């Protein structure tokens, strides 16, 4: 009997011990907000602190006792970044983290096709799920204010309406997979140089009309679950803990219920982090606090210093509970979502999506004498010139760098497309960046070539003399001071003496096709000497196939520029007014993270991109919204649903689009609004609607675009509110910002 009792007691003790270790699985039948209250009430102070800061380069802790797993995030925005070690930037050396590289966001924006944004988000979400990531650090929606900005390729162009329209489905698609978006970099991170010190000075009007709309749309319409604070300052406060942009605008005015994540190392001060809206702190060796001590996450501003502040009575737990509540909400939306699918990595459908987006995003900028598409009957000898024809572009550029399962090089895509019917030759033409490594991911390419520029050009010219078509594939790359995080470009011109090369080639062939690989515009002094110009962006895994599809005419180009292609840098407001990169100032404010800041005053105000060139009658090389096709379209017969619009009413514009050429293609109808008589200075016109439509040769269809009062409004600084004035407006409709031939007047009453 005694024996039995003892064993029962032992068994009970064992049960109690294991029950203590077994997570308490909270009732998952209740609505999320109730479950958050329940979880919050059970959490200890330590547990609360642990979930609001990183525990490794890309993860934060869960709450094992309550059944919440760790939370994993990763870059973004073009594919799922390969895994680095727990506390180092070196590669973890996984063999299952090669991904599909989707086209850069500039290319996505250039499709002007929101359904492709949705496809992008979903496909990326599936890759993220397979890789065990709960949040992707993207998309990026900072406005292209200067073509020198190193990270423009990760963003969606210069126009707030286009950017807002394209970001919403990306966020929705990604989050439909139970993977959080983290929209970045909020806000005013419009160039890279001195990004930790730049203090942006901008009018409220430009802030609300140009720089915030895409973030607002991502939050209000896309329902983004997370947003990343930017490195730079605004109103002398770093954007990762900024009273005005985070507490007042994002969480106050827009009612954001998600999590504000710091950019990696962008948090500088516990007091500000506690009070000014930051919810989760990420990034190692923040502020140099740990002086390179490894695993110093307990030293984070939102770790031990915060606990000490609470224990000493400096802080109460009101802010902490708000942060934790938001993090728990993020957990319930992602890691605790039991409906989440498993995901796929490198599936065929992801490659198809990447190719489709690339095909629709590539922009045919110029096509003299209809030199494109390449005529297979005339193309017996094709010469390909240029480093970008043979260089992998998915490695480099900073945090968006990827490790891909495969990347089709332009030269290989062209060989596959034309190799059966033509002889294909290659000439290097110039040597640019031969490094090919980022954080230990190596392209494995040896691009070294010690020949002089003169010799390289001479070789290319010699070969070009015998070629039926010359395809030069050049542009920028993702090395430092090119299209790359951390710095901006130093010059607007093409690097590595490519101008000389192009001029020399143009002299010996009348079938010169220049394919520009970049995320930014470049100077093209030789524009009128080449027949065709194709903007091909950084388009990822399917690059070579997509370029070949377009050059061969298997894909009829339909991309439109998401930014203005200035003829020279001075045609851009930020440079004309010499406001970039700003002026240094001592602050003596170490708490703010640096005792020196550089004030960058956006003196051009709302006049960014085409808003600037149109105001000053400047002719760009290629206008915002420009892009050609291998077929032709007419847009005619503008009809307005009414000549008057009421403040809470809508107005529909209808036009007839006809494919007047000989092959199927797509046209994007663009609607711009002009305020004819306004009480304040307004742009000549602003994009307020667009629709892309595919038509067979000879086919025609009506296209409707509907606007409401918000399309007529400006941000009124006196009342801090959007306002529109009664009176006459004009709708300008066409297929590019410089080709708006249809006009219709209406009045706001
Ligand atoms: C970049 C972010 C990125 C983060 C994590 C930062 O340097 O600015 O865009 O998401 O690093 O890699």
mmCIF file of C-alpha atoms and ligand atoms in Angstrom, residues 58 75 81 89 137 151 184-185 195 228 231 263-264 399 485, ligand 1:
data_model
loop_
_atom_site.group_PDB
_atom_site.id
_atom_site.type_symbol
_atom_site.label_atom_id
_atom_site.label_comp_id
_atom_site.label_asym_id
_atom_site.label_seq_id
_atom_site.Cartn_x
_atom_site.Cartn_y
_atom_site.Cartn_z
ATOM 1 C CA UNK A 58 16.337 38.583 -37.805
ATOM 2 C CA UNK A 75 14.417 41.051 -46.228
ATOM 3 C CA UNK A 81 17.053 36.963 -48.253
ATOM 4 C CA UNK A 89 26.031 38.937 -41.065
ATOM 5 C CA UNK A 137 10.886 43.661 -44.753
ATOM 6 C CA UNK A 151 17.785 52.695 -53.220
ATOM 7 C CA UNK A 184 9.494 50.837 -45.371
ATOM 8 C CA UNK A 185 11.147 53.266 -44.793
ATOM 9 C CA UNK A 195 21.077 58.400 -43.998
ATOM 10 C CA UNK A 228 9.525 50.168 -40.534
ATOM 11 C CA UNK A 231 17.042 55.864 -40.319
ATOM 12 C CA UNK A 263 15.224 49.847 -39.098
ATOM 13 C CA UNK A 264 18.249 47.784 -38.119
ATOM 14 C CA UNK A 399 19.930 44.323 -47.762
ATOM 15 C CA UNK A 485 22.075 50.894 -50.270
HETATM 16 C C1 LIG B 1 17.892 48.479 -44.297
HETATM 17 C C2 LIG B 1 16.506 47.864 -44.264
HETATM 18 C C3 LIG B 1 16.627 46.373 -44.078
HETATM 19 C C4 LIG B 1 17.413 46.099 -42.799
HETATM 20 C C5 LIG B 1 17.590 44.635 -42.482
HETATM 21 C C6 LIG B 1 18.734 48.063 -43.111
HETATM 22 O O1 LIG B 1 20.044 48.464 -43.272
HETATM 23 O O2 LIG B 1 17.781 49.876 -44.342
HETATM 24 O O3 LIG B 1 15.820 48.156 -45.445
HETATM 25 O O4 LIG B 1 15.364 45.803 -44.051
HETATM 26 O O5 LIG B 1 18.696 46.670 -42.914
HETATM 27 O O6 LIG B 1 18.442 44.042 -43.376
#
